[in-house]
């Protein structure tokens, strides 16, 4: 399998409003907008950093995976997301090679992407997301 590119870096935050000006004003990154992702129980803010995005993730429910993460580890790097072709086939390859998938089939993510997560225990402690534009 080969990924096409690093799509975005996910950062868990308690409050997007509190952190937005650091990324937008202090670092001068382009703010691309806010989105609710009900399937993941998060609200996200995107910033463009060259060819890569930063995704700030704020939990919207106490049982959101990001709420659990914040409780356990605090704010900071949450996941890396890589763009792939044919997500269904990539998931099958990873499962065949013995990796533990959180998502065994694609599910909807932000930015009109279909996504699937590899369990961090199978990716050396780094939560890894594969994503594919939904209309491809
Ligand atoms: N990065 C690295 N390790 C992580 C992690 C993360 N983001 N989140 C959890 N873990 C680790 C925990 O520290 C824990 O490790 P230890 O057993 O060594 O303590 C282990 O994974 C299990 O974690 P847990 O707190 O017991 O939580 P759960 O098992 O309930 O869930 C996980 C963990 C990764 C399966 C869950 O967070 C998940 O399904 N994540 C994928 C979905 C997601 O994160 N969505 C939000 C982003 C959506 C988006 O980008 O749109």
mmCIF file of C-alpha atoms and ligand atoms in Angstrom:
data_model
loop_
_atom_site.group_PDB
_atom_site.id
_atom_site.type_symbol
_atom_site.label_atom_id
_atom_site.label_comp_id
_atom_site.label_asym_id
_atom_site.label_seq_id
_atom_site.Cartn_x
_atom_site.Cartn_y
_atom_site.Cartn_z
ATOM 1 C CA UNK A 1 0.000 0.000 0.000
ATOM 2 C CA UNK A 2 1.203 3.536 -0.594
ATOM 3 C CA UNK A 3 -0.439 6.668 0.734
ATOM 4 C CA UNK A 4 -0.770 9.700 -1.563
ATOM 5 C CA UNK A 5 -0.039 12.423 0.988
ATOM 6 C CA UNK A 6 -0.347 13.625 4.548
ATOM 7 C CA UNK A 7 -3.870 15.090 4.549
ATOM 8 C CA UNK A 8 -4.079 16.617 8.007
ATOM 9 C CA UNK A 9 -2.737 16.618 11.546
ATOM 10 C CA UNK A 10 -5.395 16.312 14.253
ATOM 11 C CA UNK A 11 -4.926 18.213 17.515
ATOM 12 C CA UNK A 12 -7.221 17.636 20.495
ATOM 13 C CA UNK A 13 -8.318 20.861 22.179
ATOM 14 C CA UNK A 14 -10.725 21.770 24.952
ATOM 15 C CA UNK A 15 -11.826 24.954 23.192
ATOM 16 C CA UNK A 16 -11.376 25.924 19.544
ATOM 17 C CA UNK A 17 -12.304 29.517 20.416
ATOM 18 C CA UNK A 18 -9.472 29.689 22.924
ATOM 19 C CA UNK A 19 -6.817 28.366 20.497
ATOM 20 C CA UNK A 20 -7.945 29.800 17.179
ATOM 21 C CA UNK A 21 -5.947 33.028 17.369
ATOM 22 C CA UNK A 22 -2.698 31.141 18.056
ATOM 23 C CA UNK A 23 -2.974 29.330 14.708
ATOM 24 C CA UNK A 24 -4.590 32.161 12.760
ATOM 25 C CA UNK A 25 -2.866 35.272 14.117
ATOM 26 C CA UNK A 26 0.339 34.134 15.841
ATOM 27 C CA UNK A 27 1.286 31.540 13.199
ATOM 28 C CA UNK A 28 -0.569 33.280 10.355
ATOM 29 C CA UNK A 29 -2.258 30.144 8.968
ATOM 30 C CA UNK A 30 -5.328 30.469 6.776
ATOM 31 C CA UNK A 31 -8.503 29.588 8.685
ATOM 32 C CA UNK A 32 -10.665 27.372 6.472
ATOM 33 C CA UNK A 33 -13.765 27.050 8.604
ATOM 34 C CA UNK A 34 -15.631 25.120 11.272
ATOM 35 C CA UNK A 35 -17.552 21.893 10.881
ATOM 36 C CA UNK A 36 -19.612 19.630 13.119
ATOM 37 C CA UNK A 37 -18.874 15.932 12.677
ATOM 38 C CA UNK A 38 -21.724 14.230 14.558
ATOM 39 C CA UNK A 39 -20.518 10.702 13.712
ATOM 40 C CA UNK A 40 -17.308 11.448 15.667
ATOM 41 C CA UNK A 41 -18.924 13.700 18.297
ATOM 42 C CA UNK A 42 -16.529 16.543 17.544
ATOM 43 C CA UNK A 43 -16.483 20.068 16.208
ATOM 44 C CA UNK A 44 -13.465 20.756 14.033
ATOM 45 C CA UNK A 45 -11.626 23.837 12.812
ATOM 46 C CA UNK A 46 -9.338 23.622 9.799
ATOM 47 C CA UNK A 47 -6.241 25.688 9.082
ATOM 48 C CA UNK A 48 -4.179 25.464 5.899
ATOM 49 C CA UNK A 49 -0.402 25.026 6.323
ATOM 50 C CA UNK A 50 0.945 24.715 2.775
ATOM 51 C CA UNK A 51 -0.238 21.369 1.397
ATOM 52 C CA UNK A 52 -1.305 20.084 4.819
ATOM 53 C CA UNK A 53 -4.167 21.032 7.103
ATOM 54 C CA UNK A 54 -4.251 21.298 10.853
ATOM 55 C CA UNK A 55 -7.511 20.058 12.354
ATOM 56 C CA UNK A 56 -8.416 21.253 15.847
ATOM 57 C CA UNK A 57 -10.814 18.755 17.440
ATOM 58 C CA UNK A 58 -13.150 19.835 20.217
ATOM 59 C CA UNK A 59 -15.466 17.246 21.775
ATOM 60 C CA UNK A 60 -19.205 17.912 21.568
ATOM 61 C CA UNK A 61 -20.276 15.052 23.902
ATOM 62 C CA UNK A 62 -18.765 13.709 27.138
ATOM 63 C CA UNK A 63 -18.431 10.250 25.519
ATOM 64 C CA UNK A 64 -16.619 11.582 22.431
ATOM 65 C CA UNK A 65 -13.299 9.783 21.744
ATOM 66 C CA UNK A 66 -11.658 13.195 21.939
ATOM 67 C CA UNK A 67 -13.191 13.900 25.370
ATOM 68 C CA UNK A 68 -11.708 10.621 26.618
ATOM 69 C CA UNK A 69 -8.353 11.510 25.078
ATOM 70 C CA UNK A 70 -8.308 14.952 26.758
ATOM 71 C CA UNK A 71 -9.178 13.418 30.094
ATOM 72 C CA UNK A 72 -6.396 10.845 29.844
ATOM 73 C CA UNK A 73 -3.627 12.700 28.014
ATOM 74 C CA UNK A 74 -4.533 16.388 27.901
ATOM 75 C CA UNK A 75 -4.425 18.671 24.878
ATOM 76 C CA UNK A 76 -2.051 17.962 21.999
ATOM 77 C CA UNK A 77 -1.337 15.793 18.965
ATOM 78 C CA UNK A 78 -4.233 13.369 18.454
ATOM 79 C CA UNK A 79 -3.823 11.732 15.029
ATOM 80 C CA UNK A 80 -2.249 11.810 11.584
ATOM 81 C CA UNK A 81 -4.474 11.425 8.519
ATOM 82 C CA UNK A 82 -3.195 10.151 5.175
ATOM 83 C CA UNK A 83 -4.984 10.399 1.827
ATOM 84 C CA UNK A 84 -5.365 7.093 -0.013
ATOM 85 C CA UNK A 85 -7.015 5.751 -3.144
ATOM 86 C CA UNK A 86 -9.634 3.034 -2.787
ATOM 87 C CA UNK A 87 -10.145 3.091 0.965
ATOM 88 C CA UNK A 88 -12.090 -0.185 0.999
ATOM 89 C CA UNK A 89 -9.153 -2.006 -0.607
ATOM 90 C CA UNK A 90 -6.631 -0.323 1.736
ATOM 91 C CA UNK A 91 -8.629 -1.414 4.806
ATOM 92 C CA UNK A 92 -8.704 -4.983 3.473
ATOM 93 C CA UNK A 93 -4.908 -4.936 2.948
ATOM 94 C CA UNK A 94 -4.247 -3.658 6.462
ATOM 95 C CA UNK A 95 -6.540 -6.246 8.016
ATOM 96 C CA UNK A 96 -4.886 -8.969 5.966
ATOM 97 C CA UNK A 97 -1.476 -7.881 7.223
ATOM 98 C CA UNK A 98 -2.749 -8.351 10.789
ATOM 99 C CA UNK A 99 -3.358 -4.745 11.827
ATOM 100 C CA UNK A 100 -6.223 -3.921 14.169
ATOM 101 C CA UNK A 101 -8.652 -1.520 12.540
ATOM 102 C CA UNK A 102 -11.014 0.681 14.580
ATOM 103 C CA UNK A 103 -13.129 1.005 11.430
ATOM 104 C CA UNK A 104 -13.525 -2.097 9.318
ATOM 105 C CA UNK A 105 -15.414 -0.108 6.742
ATOM 106 C CA UNK A 106 -15.298 3.550 5.683
ATOM 107 C CA UNK A 107 -17.375 6.041 7.603
ATOM 108 C CA UNK A 108 -18.089 9.737 6.998
ATOM 109 C CA UNK A 109 -15.552 12.243 8.328
ATOM 110 C CA UNK A 110 -15.061 15.983 7.929
ATOM 111 C CA UNK A 111 -14.405 17.773 4.623
ATOM 112 C CA UNK A 112 -16.516 15.286 2.627
ATOM 113 C CA UNK A 113 -14.083 12.494 3.318
ATOM 114 C CA UNK A 114 -14.664 8.821 3.890
ATOM 115 C CA UNK A 115 -12.382 7.766 6.721
ATOM 116 C CA UNK A 116 -11.122 4.737 8.645
ATOM 117 C CA UNK A 117 -8.885 4.633 11.724
ATOM 118 C CA UNK A 118 -6.116 2.139 12.484
ATOM 119 C CA UNK A 119 -5.978 1.328 16.216
ATOM 120 C CA UNK A 120 -3.014 3.123 17.867
ATOM 121 C CA UNK A 121 -1.880 -0.207 19.337
ATOM 122 C CA UNK A 122 -1.237 -1.364 15.741
ATOM 123 C CA UNK A 123 0.541 1.837 14.689
ATOM 124 C CA UNK A 124 3.117 2.273 17.442
ATOM 125 C CA UNK A 125 1.056 4.656 19.556
ATOM 126 C CA UNK A 126 0.148 7.103 16.792
ATOM 127 C CA UNK A 127 -3.568 7.105 15.970
ATOM 128 C CA UNK A 128 -3.617 6.855 12.165
ATOM 129 C CA UNK A 129 -6.491 7.794 9.881
ATOM 130 C CA UNK A 130 -6.859 6.917 6.216
ATOM 131 C CA UNK A 131 -9.115 9.169 4.190
ATOM 132 C CA UNK A 132 -10.485 9.389 0.682
ATOM 133 C CA UNK A 133 -12.602 12.154 -0.856
ATOM 134 C CA UNK A 134 -16.218 10.903 -0.761
ATOM 135 C CA UNK A 135 -16.862 11.597 -4.434
ATOM 136 C CA UNK A 136 -13.849 9.653 -5.781
HETATM 137 N N1 LIG B 1 -3.401 8.440 20.028
HETATM 138 C C1 LIG B 1 -2.645 7.472 20.599
HETATM 139 N N2 LIG B 1 -3.118 6.606 21.518
HETATM 140 C C2 LIG B 1 -4.420 6.753 21.872
HETATM 141 C C3 LIG B 1 -5.256 7.730 21.327
HETATM 142 C C4 LIG B 1 -4.691 8.608 20.367
HETATM 143 N N3 LIG B 1 -5.412 9.551 19.804
HETATM 144 N N4 LIG B 1 -6.490 7.616 21.886
HETATM 145 C C5 LIG B 1 -6.432 6.601 22.752
HETATM 146 N N5 LIG B 1 -5.183 6.077 22.749
HETATM 147 C C6 LIG B 1 -4.700 4.967 23.544
HETATM 148 C C7 LIG B 1 -4.983 5.191 25.018
HETATM 149 O O1 LIG B 1 -3.977 6.000 25.611
HETATM 150 C C8 LIG B 1 -4.986 3.767 25.543
HETATM 151 O O2 LIG B 1 -3.669 3.325 25.704
HETATM 152 P P1 LIG B 1 -3.223 2.523 27.044
HETATM 153 O O3 LIG B 1 -4.062 1.268 27.007
HETATM 154 O O4 LIG B 1 -1.757 2.278 26.844
HETATM 155 O O5 LIG B 1 -3.553 3.428 28.175
HETATM 156 C C9 LIG B 1 -5.609 2.986 24.399
HETATM 157 O O6 LIG B 1 -5.432 3.780 23.205
HETATM 158 C C10 LIG B 1 -7.087 2.719 24.604
HETATM 159 O O7 LIG B 1 -7.695 3.966 24.850
HETATM 160 P P2 LIG B 1 -8.936 4.242 25.819
HETATM 161 O O8 LIG B 1 -8.783 5.569 26.436
HETATM 162 O O9 LIG B 1 -9.166 3.053 26.674
HETATM 163 O O10 LIG B 1 -10.122 4.513 24.861
HETATM 164 P P3 LIG B 1 -10.927 3.562 23.960
HETATM 165 O O11 LIG B 1 -10.368 2.205 23.880
HETATM 166 O O12 LIG B 1 -12.333 3.706 24.346
HETATM 167 O O13 LIG B 1 -10.710 4.301 22.557
HETATM 168 C C11 LIG B 1 -9.673 4.620 20.455
HETATM 169 C C12 LIG B 1 -9.445 4.514 21.964
HETATM 170 C C13 LIG B 1 -8.361 5.045 19.800
HETATM 171 C C14 LIG B 1 -10.131 3.250 19.924
HETATM 172 C C15 LIG B 1 -10.820 5.692 20.201
HETATM 173 O O14 LIG B 1 -10.351 6.947 20.683
HETATM 174 C C16 LIG B 1 -11.226 5.813 18.761
HETATM 175 O O15 LIG B 1 -12.053 5.071 18.279
HETATM 176 N N6 LIG B 1 -10.612 6.763 18.003
HETATM 177 C C17 LIG B 1 -10.918 6.933 16.605
HETATM 178 C C18 LIG B 1 -12.012 7.942 16.394
HETATM 179 C C19 LIG B 1 -11.589 9.330 16.759
HETATM 180 O O16 LIG B 1 -10.583 9.559 17.421
HETATM 181 N N7 LIG B 1 -12.398 10.318 16.294
HETATM 182 C C20 LIG B 1 -12.131 11.712 16.534
HETATM 183 C C21 LIG B 1 -11.501 12.384 15.326
HETATM 184 C C22 LIG B 1 -12.460 12.435 14.160
HETATM 185 C C23 LIG B 1 -12.026 13.259 12.969
HETATM 186 O O17 LIG B 1 -10.840 13.470 12.700
HETATM 187 O O18 LIG B 1 -12.958 13.701 12.257
#
